[in-house]
Short mmCIF file of C-alpha atoms in Angstrom, two decimals:
data_model
loop_
_atom_site.label_atom_id
_atom_site.label_comp_id
_atom_site.label_asym_id
_atom_site.label_seq_id
_atom_site.Cartn_x
_atom_site.Cartn_y
_atom_site.Cartn_z
CA MET R 20 14.49 4.60 -44.12
CA THR R 21 12.85 8.29 -44.33
CA LEU R 22 8.86 8.23 -44.18
CA THR R 23 7.42 10.38 -46.03
CA PRO R 24 3.59 11.33 -46.35
CA HIS R 25 2.89 8.96 -48.91
CA SER R 26 5.28 6.72 -47.70
CA THR R 27 3.30 2.72 -48.60
CA VAL R 28 2.50 1.25 -45.15
CA ALA R 29 1.33 -2.32 -44.64
CA VAL R 30 -0.81 -4.03 -42.30
CA ILE R 31 -0.45 -7.39 -40.78
CA GLY R 32 -3.32 -8.30 -38.75
CA GLY R 33 -6.52 -8.00 -39.12
CA GLY R 34 -7.88 -7.88 -35.93
CA THR R 35 -9.17 -5.13 -33.91
CA MET R 36 -5.79 -3.29 -33.48
CA GLY R 37 -5.10 -4.16 -37.16
CA ALA R 38 -8.13 -2.62 -38.93
CA GLY R 39 -7.33 0.59 -36.47
CA ILE R 40 -3.96 0.38 -37.19
CA ALA R 41 -4.86 0.29 -41.16
CA GLN R 42 -7.49 2.86 -40.60
CA VAL R 43 -4.77 5.61 -38.74
CA ALA R 44 -2.44 5.09 -41.79
CA ALA R 45 -5.04 5.52 -44.43
CA GLN R 46 -7.15 8.22 -42.86
CA ALA R 47 -2.94 10.31 -42.71
CA GLY R 48 -2.86 9.52 -46.68
CA HIS R 49 -0.73 6.31 -46.70
CA PRO R 50 -1.67 3.55 -49.15
CA VAL R 51 -1.91 0.46 -47.78
CA ARG R 52 -2.06 -3.47 -47.42
CA LEU R 53 -4.20 -4.95 -45.24
CA TYR R 54 -2.76 -9.03 -44.70
CA ASP R 55 -4.64 -11.57 -42.85
CA ILE R 56 -3.54 -15.92 -43.44
CA GLN R 57 -7.32 -16.23 -42.86
CA ALA R 58 -9.28 -16.27 -46.30
CA GLY R 59 -11.13 -12.93 -46.66
CA ALA R 60 -10.51 -11.50 -43.28
CA ALA R 61 -8.35 -8.97 -44.71
CA ASN R 62 -11.49 -7.98 -46.90
CA ARG R 63 -13.91 -8.28 -44.14
CA ALA R 64 -11.50 -5.42 -41.73
CA ILE R 65 -11.18 -3.31 -44.79
CA ASN R 66 -15.48 -2.90 -44.81
CA GLY R 67 -15.94 -2.99 -41.29
CA ILE R 68 -13.58 0.21 -41.15
CA ALA R 69 -15.99 1.51 -44.21
CA THR R 70 -18.74 0.89 -42.03
CA ALA R 71 -17.03 2.78 -38.73
CA LEU R 72 -16.00 5.97 -40.82
CA GLY R 73 -19.53 5.94 -42.72
CA ALA R 74 -20.43 6.29 -38.91
CA ARG R 75 -18.57 9.24 -38.71
CA VAL R 76 -20.05 10.66 -42.00
CA ALA R 77 -23.42 9.76 -40.24
CA LYS R 78 -22.46 12.42 -37.50
CA GLY R 79 -21.47 14.96 -39.73
CA LYS R 80 -17.70 14.32 -38.05
CA LEU R 81 -16.53 13.59 -41.93
CA SER R 82 -16.66 14.31 -45.23
CA GLU R 83 -18.28 11.70 -47.72
CA ALA R 84 -15.19 12.34 -49.71
CA ASP R 85 -12.93 11.89 -47.05
CA LYS R 86 -14.19 8.85 -46.27
CA ALA R 87 -13.73 7.51 -50.45
CA ALA R 88 -9.99 8.28 -50.11
CA THR R 89 -9.77 6.55 -47.02
CA VAL R 90 -11.27 3.72 -47.94
CA ALA R 91 -9.25 3.23 -51.82
CA ARG R 92 -6.38 3.53 -49.98
CA LEU R 93 -6.85 0.36 -48.29
CA THR R 94 -6.04 -2.76 -50.01
CA ALA R 95 -6.47 -6.50 -48.89
CA ALA R 96 -3.00 -8.72 -50.08
CA GLY R 97 -3.18 -11.95 -50.94
CA SER R 98 0.17 -12.73 -49.57
CA LEU R 99 3.53 -11.43 -47.67
CA ALA R 100 5.20 -11.56 -51.42
CA ASP R 101 2.38 -8.34 -51.72
CA LEU R 102 4.38 -6.27 -49.28
CA ALA R 103 7.65 -6.18 -50.73
CA ASP R 104 7.52 -2.44 -51.52
CA ALA R 105 6.33 -1.15 -48.35
CA ASP R 106 8.58 1.09 -46.26
CA LEU R 107 6.79 0.27 -43.26
CA ILE R 108 5.32 -2.73 -42.02
CA VAL R 109 3.15 -3.43 -38.91
CA GLU R 110 2.58 -6.12 -37.13
CA ALA R 111 -0.04 -6.59 -35.14
CA ALA R 112 -0.34 -10.79 -35.09
CA ALA R 113 -0.53 -12.80 -32.56
CA GLU R 114 0.88 -12.11 -29.15
CA GLN R 115 2.90 -14.95 -29.62
CA ILE R 116 6.84 -14.89 -29.90
CA ASP R 117 7.13 -17.69 -32.32
CA VAL R 118 4.23 -15.95 -34.42
CA LYS R 119 6.12 -12.74 -34.97
CA GLN R 120 9.24 -14.10 -35.63
CA ALA R 121 8.55 -15.66 -38.84
CA ILE R 122 7.34 -13.18 -40.43
CA PHE R 123 9.65 -11.35 -40.55
CA ARG R 124 11.78 -13.47 -40.87
CA ASP R 125 8.98 -14.24 -43.93
CA LEU R 126 9.16 -10.84 -44.81
CA ALA R 127 12.80 -10.16 -44.58
CA ALA R 128 12.61 -12.53 -48.05
CA VAL R 129 11.22 -10.33 -49.66
CA CYS R 130 11.86 -6.96 -48.70
CA PRO R 131 14.89 -5.15 -48.91
CA PRO R 132 16.78 -4.19 -46.11
CA GLU R 133 15.41 -0.08 -45.88
CA ALA R 134 11.70 -1.21 -44.62
CA ILE R 135 10.88 -0.76 -41.43
CA PHE R 136 9.24 -3.79 -39.61
CA ALA R 137 7.28 -2.67 -36.69
CA SER R 138 5.34 -4.83 -34.13
CA ASN R 139 2.18 -3.63 -32.28
CA THR R 140 3.36 -5.62 -29.64
CA SER R 141 2.44 -4.89 -25.71
CA SER R 142 4.39 -7.13 -24.16
CA ILE R 143 6.88 -9.32 -25.39
CA SER R 144 10.24 -8.26 -25.96
CA ILE R 145 11.34 -6.13 -29.59
CA THR R 146 15.05 -7.39 -28.73
CA ALA R 147 13.88 -11.72 -28.90
CA ILE R 148 11.53 -10.48 -32.03
CA ALA R 149 14.73 -9.01 -33.79
CA SER R 150 16.62 -11.43 -33.06
CA GLY R 151 15.83 -13.90 -35.63
CA VAL R 152 15.89 -11.35 -38.14
CA PRO R 153 17.97 -10.82 -40.78
CA HIS R 154 18.69 -6.62 -39.92
CA PRO R 155 17.84 -6.99 -37.15
CA ALA R 156 18.39 -2.72 -36.28
CA ARG R 157 14.69 -1.48 -38.51
CA VAL R 158 12.96 -4.05 -35.95
CA VAL R 159 10.78 -1.46 -33.30
CA GLY R 160 8.16 -1.61 -31.11
CA LEU R 161 5.17 0.96 -32.23
CA HIS R 162 2.72 -0.25 -29.38
CA PHE R 163 -0.78 1.08 -29.89
CA PHE R 164 -3.64 2.03 -27.84
CA ASN R 165 -7.26 0.16 -28.31
CA PRO R 166 -8.92 1.83 -29.96
CA ALA R 167 -6.89 3.23 -32.61
CA PRO R 168 -8.08 5.37 -34.45
CA VAL R 169 -9.17 7.24 -30.96
CA MET R 170 -6.51 6.37 -28.47
CA LYS R 171 -3.18 9.16 -28.82
CA LEU R 172 -1.03 7.46 -26.83
CA VAL R 173 1.97 5.24 -29.17
CA GLU R 174 5.22 4.30 -27.37
CA VAL R 175 7.79 3.86 -29.53
CA VAL R 176 9.89 0.78 -28.08
CA SER R 177 13.74 0.52 -29.17
CA GLY R 178 14.75 -2.81 -29.05
CA LEU R 179 19.28 -3.39 -28.56
CA GLU R 180 20.02 -3.73 -32.68
CA THR R 181 17.26 -1.41 -33.09
CA GLU R 182 18.63 2.10 -34.80
CA PRO R 183 18.15 5.66 -33.48
CA ALA R 184 16.71 6.82 -37.68
CA VAL R 185 14.54 4.20 -36.81
CA LEU R 186 12.90 5.34 -34.05
CA ASP R 187 13.46 9.15 -34.99
CA SER R 188 11.27 8.16 -38.19
CA LEU R 189 8.56 6.29 -35.96
CA THR R 190 8.29 9.39 -33.91
CA GLU R 191 7.94 11.93 -36.26
CA LEU R 192 6.05 9.15 -38.41
CA ALA R 193 3.34 9.14 -35.33
CA LEU R 194 2.74 12.42 -34.49
CA ARG R 195 1.79 13.39 -38.99
CA TRP R 196 -0.72 11.10 -37.63
CA GLY R 197 -1.93 12.94 -35.24
CA LYS R 198 -0.82 11.00 -31.82
CA ARG R 199 1.73 11.37 -29.68
CA PRO R 200 4.44 9.29 -29.31
CA VAL R 201 6.61 8.47 -25.81
CA ARG R 202 9.87 6.74 -26.39
CA CYS R 203 10.76 3.51 -24.37
CA GLN R 204 13.11 0.88 -23.56
CA SER R 205 12.17 -3.01 -24.81
CA THR R 206 11.19 -4.67 -20.69
CA PRO R 207 8.55 -6.06 -19.47
CA GLY R 208 5.50 -4.18 -20.34
CA PHE R 209 7.20 -0.83 -21.62
CA ILE R 210 5.74 2.50 -20.22
CA VAL R 211 2.11 1.70 -19.94
CA ASN R 212 1.41 -1.83 -19.26
CA ARG R 213 4.90 -2.30 -16.37
CA VAL R 214 3.78 1.12 -14.83
CA ALA R 215 -0.12 0.48 -14.27
CA ARG R 216 -0.24 -3.07 -12.60
CA PRO R 217 -0.38 -1.91 -8.75
CA PHE R 218 -3.76 -0.50 -10.09
CA TYR R 219 -4.66 -3.87 -10.45
CA ALA R 220 -2.50 -5.15 -8.49
CA GLU R 221 -3.50 -3.57 -5.44
CA ALA R 222 -7.58 -4.02 -6.27
CA TRP R 223 -7.60 -7.48 -6.07
CA ARG R 224 -5.66 -7.45 -2.98
CA ALA R 225 -7.88 -5.05 -1.43
CA LEU R 226 -10.49 -7.97 -2.77
CA GLU R 227 -8.26 -10.86 -1.19
CA GLU R 228 -8.40 -9.03 2.05
CA GLN R 229 -12.24 -8.73 1.87
CA VAL R 230 -11.46 -5.28 3.26
CA ALA R 231 -14.87 -4.02 1.14
CA PRO R 232 -17.39 -5.30 -1.57
CA ALA R 233 -16.03 -4.42 -5.36
CA ALA R 234 -18.84 -1.67 -6.13
CA VAL R 235 -16.70 -0.08 -2.57
CA ILE R 236 -13.28 -0.63 -4.38
CA ASP R 237 -13.71 0.70 -7.41
CA ALA R 238 -15.83 3.31 -6.46
CA ALA R 239 -12.85 4.53 -4.18
CA LEU R 240 -10.86 4.46 -6.86
CA ARG R 241 -12.55 6.76 -9.31
CA ASP R 242 -15.05 8.64 -7.07
CA CYS R 243 -12.06 9.45 -4.52
CA GLY R 244 -8.91 8.84 -6.84
CA GLY R 245 -10.51 10.91 -9.92
CA PHE R 246 -9.41 7.70 -12.37
CA PRO R 247 -11.88 7.13 -15.08
CA MET R 248 -13.22 3.64 -14.39
CA GLY R 249 -12.44 0.95 -10.55
CA PRO R 250 -9.82 -1.54 -11.23
CA LEU R 251 -12.18 -4.45 -10.96
CA ALA R 252 -14.63 -2.88 -13.24
CA LEU R 253 -12.16 -2.05 -15.72
CA THR R 254 -10.33 -5.49 -16.16
CA ASP R 255 -13.68 -6.76 -16.58
CA LEU R 256 -14.39 -4.53 -19.89
CA ILE R 257 -10.85 -5.41 -21.02
CA GLY R 258 -11.56 -9.31 -20.78
CA GLN R 259 -9.98 -10.96 -17.60
CA ASP R 260 -7.69 -13.29 -19.25
CA VAL R 261 -5.78 -10.80 -21.02
CA ASN R 262 -5.40 -8.52 -18.37
CA PHE R 263 -4.21 -12.19 -16.01
CA ALA R 264 -2.03 -12.73 -19.39
CA VAL R 265 -0.67 -8.84 -19.38
CA THR R 266 0.02 -9.82 -15.30
CA CYS R 267 1.38 -13.41 -15.13
CA SER R 268 3.96 -11.59 -18.55
CA VAL R 269 5.18 -8.69 -16.81
CA PHE R 270 5.29 -10.68 -13.04
CA ASN R 271 7.21 -13.75 -15.03
CA GLY R 272 9.88 -10.45 -17.02
CA PHE R 273 10.84 -9.68 -14.41
CA TRP R 274 11.61 -13.51 -12.08
CA GLN R 275 8.78 -13.55 -10.15
CA GLU R 276 9.36 -9.24 -8.54
CA ARG R 277 6.98 -9.98 -5.71
CA ARG R 278 5.30 -6.60 -6.21
CA PHE R 279 3.99 -7.81 -9.67
CA LEU R 280 2.73 -10.99 -7.66
CA PRO R 281 -0.93 -12.01 -10.17
CA SER R 282 -3.68 -12.59 -7.85
CA LEU R 283 -5.71 -15.82 -6.82
CA ILE R 284 -9.28 -14.07 -7.28
CA GLN R 285 -8.53 -13.28 -11.17
CA GLN R 286 -7.01 -16.52 -11.61
CA GLU R 287 -10.19 -17.73 -10.17
CA LEU R 288 -12.04 -15.76 -12.48
CA VAL R 289 -10.27 -16.78 -15.95
CA LEU R 290 -10.21 -20.90 -14.55
CA GLY R 291 -14.31 -20.83 -14.86
CA LYS R 292 -14.39 -18.32 -17.50
CA ARG R 293 -15.86 -15.78 -16.46
CA LEU R 294 -14.18 -13.22 -18.66
CA GLY R 295 -16.32 -10.08 -17.55
CA ARG R 296 -18.63 -8.29 -20.47
CA LYS R 297 -17.48 -10.69 -23.43
CA THR R 298 -18.79 -13.91 -21.35
CA GLY R 299 -21.05 -11.39 -19.79
CA GLN R 300 -19.98 -12.50 -16.02
CA GLY R 301 -16.86 -11.98 -14.88
CA VAL R 302 -16.09 -9.71 -10.53
CA TYR R 303 -19.55 -7.87 -12.23
CA ARG R 304 -22.68 -9.32 -14.09
CA TRP R 305 -22.68 -7.71 -17.63
CA PRO R 306 -24.43 -5.45 -18.28
CA LEU R 307 -23.69 -3.72 -15.33
CA ASP R 308 -26.37 -2.77 -12.87
CA GLU R 309 -27.33 1.27 -13.05
CA ALA R 310 -27.17 1.42 -9.07
CA LEU R 311 -23.26 1.54 -10.51
CA PRO R 312 -22.71 4.37 -11.98
CA PHE R 313 -19.22 4.75 -14.19
CA GLU R 314 -18.75 8.87 -15.25
CA ALA R 315 -16.21 10.06 -14.16
CA GLY R 316 -16.17 12.56 -11.72
CA GLN R 317 -14.86 16.14 -12.58
CA VAL R 318 -10.92 16.36 -12.62
CA SER R 319 -9.26 19.78 -11.66
CA MET R 320 -5.54 20.24 -12.80
CA LEU R 321 -4.19 18.99 -9.47
CA SER R 322 -2.65 22.64 -8.28
CA ASP R 323 -6.60 23.71 -8.12
CA SER R 324 -7.53 21.40 -5.41
CA VAL R 325 -8.31 22.19 -1.88
CA THR R 326 -6.98 19.24 0.36
CA PHE R 327 -8.57 18.38 3.63
CA SER R 328 -5.57 18.14 6.32
CA GLY R 329 -7.47 16.51 9.14
CA VAL R 330 -9.58 17.31 12.00
CA GLU R 331 -10.11 16.79 15.61
CA LEU R 332 -13.89 16.44 16.69
CA ASP R 333 -13.86 16.44 21.04
CA ASP R 334 -11.57 14.26 21.41
CA VAL R 335 -11.79 11.52 17.82
CA LEU R 336 -8.49 12.14 15.63
CA VAL R 337 -10.19 12.16 11.74
CA GLN R 338 -6.39 12.64 9.31
CA VAL R 339 -5.49 11.22 6.26
CA THR R 340 -3.86 7.60 6.47
CA GLN R 341 0.01 7.47 6.42
CA GLY R 342 -0.18 3.72 5.92
CA GLU R 343 -0.69 2.31 9.79
CA THR R 344 -4.04 1.13 10.62
CA ALA R 345 -6.37 3.61 12.45
CA THR R 346 -6.02 0.76 15.34
CA GLN R 347 -2.31 0.60 15.41
CA VAL R 348 -2.19 5.30 15.32
CA SER R 349 -4.47 4.29 18.26
CA LYS R 350 -2.72 2.36 20.33
CA ARG R 351 -0.02 4.61 19.92
CA LEU R 352 -1.60 8.24 20.56
CA ASN R 353 -4.57 6.37 23.42
CA ARG R 354 -7.41 8.28 21.55
CA PRO R 355 -10.10 7.07 19.42
CA VAL R 356 -8.83 7.38 15.59
CA VAL R 357 -10.91 8.01 12.17
CA LEU R 358 -9.10 7.71 8.98
CA ILE R 359 -9.47 9.07 5.84
CA ASP R 360 -8.59 8.27 1.99
CA LEU R 361 -6.51 10.09 -0.60
CA VAL R 362 -9.02 12.17 -2.09
CA ASN R 363 -7.70 13.68 -5.32
CA ASP R 364 -10.34 16.59 -5.63
CA TRP R 365 -11.49 17.70 -2.31
CA GLN R 366 -14.00 20.25 -3.71
CA HIS R 367 -15.50 18.01 -6.30
CA ALA R 368 -14.62 14.63 -5.30
CA PRO R 369 -18.65 13.24 -4.08
CA LEU R 370 -17.60 10.82 -1.98
CA VAL R 371 -14.74 9.27 1.34
CA VAL R 372 -14.28 6.68 2.33
CA LEU R 373 -13.16 6.22 5.74
CA ALA R 374 -11.65 3.55 7.77
CA ALA R 375 -12.57 3.38 12.17
CA ALA R 376 -10.71 2.31 14.71
CA ALA R 377 -11.20 -1.69 16.44
CA GLY R 378 -11.57 0.66 19.55
CA ASN R 379 -13.73 3.30 18.49
CA ALA R 380 -16.89 3.30 20.03
CA PRO R 381 -19.74 3.04 17.33
CA GLU R 382 -20.89 6.87 17.72
CA GLN R 383 -17.21 8.10 17.86
CA THR R 384 -16.97 7.16 14.49
CA ALA R 385 -20.52 8.36 13.46
CA GLN R 386 -18.96 11.67 14.22
CA ALA R 387 -16.66 11.16 11.54
CA ILE R 388 -19.18 9.52 9.71
CA GLY R 389 -21.92 12.75 9.93
CA TYR R 390 -18.32 16.01 9.83
CA PHE R 391 -18.22 14.65 6.04
CA GLN R 392 -22.11 13.73 5.05
CA ARG R 393 -22.83 18.11 6.42
CA GLN R 394 -20.61 18.91 3.85
CA GLY R 395 -22.28 17.11 1.39
CA LYS R 396 -19.94 13.75 0.83
CA ARG R 397 -21.11 10.25 0.20
CA VAL R 398 -19.02 8.52 3.49
CA LEU R 399 -18.28 4.54 2.35
CA GLN R 400 -17.07 2.85 5.95
CA ILE R 401 -14.72 0.02 4.57
CA ASN R 402 -13.00 -2.30 6.92
CA ASP R 403 -9.62 -0.95 9.09
CA TYR R 404 -6.89 -1.32 5.82
CA PRO R 405 -3.13 0.13 6.31
CA GLY R 406 -2.97 2.64 3.70
CA MET R 407 -6.71 2.66 2.73
CA LEU R 408 -7.79 1.93 -1.12
CA VAL R 409 -6.55 5.17 -2.51
CA TRP R 410 -3.49 6.29 -1.16
CA ARG R 411 -1.87 3.12 -1.27
CA THR R 412 -2.07 2.72 -4.86
CA VAL R 413 -1.64 5.85 -6.52
CA ALA R 414 1.97 5.05 -3.34
CA MET R 415 2.50 2.02 -6.04
CA LEU R 416 1.88 3.71 -8.82
CA ALA R 417 4.58 6.47 -8.14
CA ASN R 418 6.98 4.42 -6.54
CA GLU R 419 6.58 1.55 -10.13
CA ALA R 420 6.84 5.42 -12.58
CA LEU R 421 10.28 6.22 -10.32
CA ASP R 422 11.48 2.42 -10.70
CA ALA R 423 10.87 2.55 -14.30
CA LEU R 424 12.54 5.78 -14.89
CA GLN R 425 15.48 4.88 -12.21
CA LYS R 426 15.98 1.93 -14.55
CA GLY R 427 16.30 3.94 -17.96
CA VAL R 428 13.02 2.76 -19.42
CA ALA R 429 11.69 6.71 -20.45
CA CYS R 430 11.92 9.63 -19.58
CA GLU R 431 10.33 11.44 -17.14
CA GLN R 432 7.68 13.31 -18.72
CA ASP R 433 7.20 10.11 -21.47
CA ILE R 434 6.24 7.99 -18.40
CA ASP R 435 3.15 10.95 -16.66
CA THR R 436 2.22 10.95 -20.72
CA ALA R 437 2.34 7.30 -21.33
CA MET R 438 0.00 7.15 -18.20
CA ARG R 439 -2.48 9.76 -18.72
CA LEU R 440 -2.83 9.35 -22.18
CA GLY R 441 -2.81 5.75 -22.70
CA VAL R 442 -5.14 5.09 -19.13
CA ASN R 443 -6.21 8.34 -19.08
CA TYR R 444 -5.55 8.92 -15.01
CA PRO R 445 -6.22 12.06 -13.96
CA HIS R 446 -2.24 12.58 -13.41
CA GLY R 447 0.73 11.57 -14.62
CA PRO R 448 2.13 9.19 -11.50
CA LEU R 449 5.43 10.74 -11.15
CA ALA R 450 3.99 14.92 -10.95
CA TRP R 451 1.34 13.06 -8.97
CA GLY R 452 3.89 12.21 -6.75
CA ALA R 453 5.86 14.79 -6.06
CA GLU R 454 2.41 16.69 -5.40
CA LEU R 455 1.38 14.90 -2.60
CA GLY R 456 4.93 14.66 -1.81
CA TRP R 457 7.69 12.11 -1.89
CA GLN R 458 7.99 12.26 2.12
CA ASN R 459 4.44 11.70 2.28
CA VAL R 460 4.39 9.12 -0.54
CA LEU R 461 7.59 7.23 0.78
CA ARG R 462 6.36 6.76 5.07
CA LEU R 463 3.23 5.46 3.39
CA LEU R 464 5.21 2.94 1.52
CA GLU R 465 7.35 1.99 4.73
CA ASN R 466 4.60 1.31 6.61
CA LEU R 467 3.36 -0.39 4.48
CA GLN R 468 6.26 -2.67 3.90
CA GLN R 469 6.71 -2.91 7.98
CA HIS R 470 2.73 -4.63 8.09
CA TYR R 471 3.09 -7.16 5.30
CA GLY R 472 6.94 -7.73 6.03
CA GLU R 473 7.40 -8.25 1.84
CA GLU R 474 9.10 -6.77 -0.62
CA ARG R 475 5.97 -5.54 -2.71
CA TYR R 476 5.98 -2.40 -1.16
CA ARG R 477 10.25 -1.96 -0.61
CA PRO R 478 10.47 1.83 -1.82
CA THR R 479 13.34 2.45 -4.61
CA SER R 480 15.83 4.24 -4.01
CA LEU R 481 15.12 6.59 -6.26
CA LEU R 482 11.90 7.07 -4.57
CA ARG R 483 14.18 7.61 -1.59
CA GLN R 484 16.85 10.30 -2.77
CA ARG R 485 14.07 12.33 -3.95
CA ALA R 486 12.30 12.50 0.03
CA LEU R 487 15.78 13.07 0.90
CA LEU R 488 16.13 16.01 -1.20
CA GLU R 489 12.67 17.33 -0.26
CA THR R 490 13.61 17.14 2.73
CA GLN R 491 17.24 19.85 2.37
CA HIS R 492 15.25 22.18 -0.06
CA GLU R 493 12.66 23.13 3.39
CA HIS R 494 15.18 23.99 5.70
#
């Protein structure tokens, strides 16, 4: 099952992902057969690849000779029988288990047992796909991210039957293709689509609870959190139907675990065919109003950031949220309180998000706003909200990453790599949690759990263990 740089690669599905994977394999020097059940689709995909490569030639990023050689390696296959001598078959067909099983069963009838069958599924169990296929040991997940020629990450997913040699072979192949492979077990959402759920879920919750308008929620995550794009705008870009379907798939895959609960607002958008950019209307109206900037702010590495630790302005206490509301803290301390949200990189962040206790006099809150404005920060005030927008999202991401780690989905390094490269997070959630302090993450989640009385914010046992070890190291 060794794959050489000259092994024949077949790709099933001439859509965006299939064409992208075919391009990656052909550019790496493999003869590639592209098959699509729809007549003419494979040839259209090859023409599309030629056009995309032509654009790179025009920009001086690729030579005409390399473009011609890549296109020459691509052949449209007329039937599955034409794939009989392929060493690796990558399936990028419809995201339906019966479709995928049928394809692999038909392939098993024409391909030798040593041919590797890989599925580019983003959420279907590899074990389930392999269960109806002769020689299930050769069935593996090879999950690329869109656009495949650009995105570095590839999840190499092991089903229950997948042979270790197959995983090794595909890991080496992905490296030769210039990709960054991460290994994981077949589990709902694999690494990225599972660990990323809170990024969207917490934004939908804030919108549902009318904490702030969508543009403010997105600005907080982007300009304070250092994420390349706000979560609500990102769901518009992905497509509300696609993002909602993945959330539902993960939610049902985990037996309706509350922390994966889909959003009623998102469901309403999908029912109303407001799917985002592709329909011209989602959370936002597209093309986006220029008043909503999407460039990521400058993101520095964790250790470089200068943090804000809190300040007293006359009788007003200004501090970073710990998961309680400003009103709760104010009642407990019997003084005016303004809470601010987590800022990933204090020096470079253009924005501060704050919430004031209900009992504050307007001039007391204005004091805090003025303090940050004098430092050149833009200030957005939101409704009093426990854990604010950024801190609770980061805490939930770290908690979900720990849960995946504890359950053996992937190793620590691969989880962080997957989240940085697959969805461009400023830091891996495990490194981020350690930098912020596991005790701080734990306290924030415990406060949220107490506030809502919900399972959703339950800290994982590994988080409790890490917080405990942190206290031991301090003494």
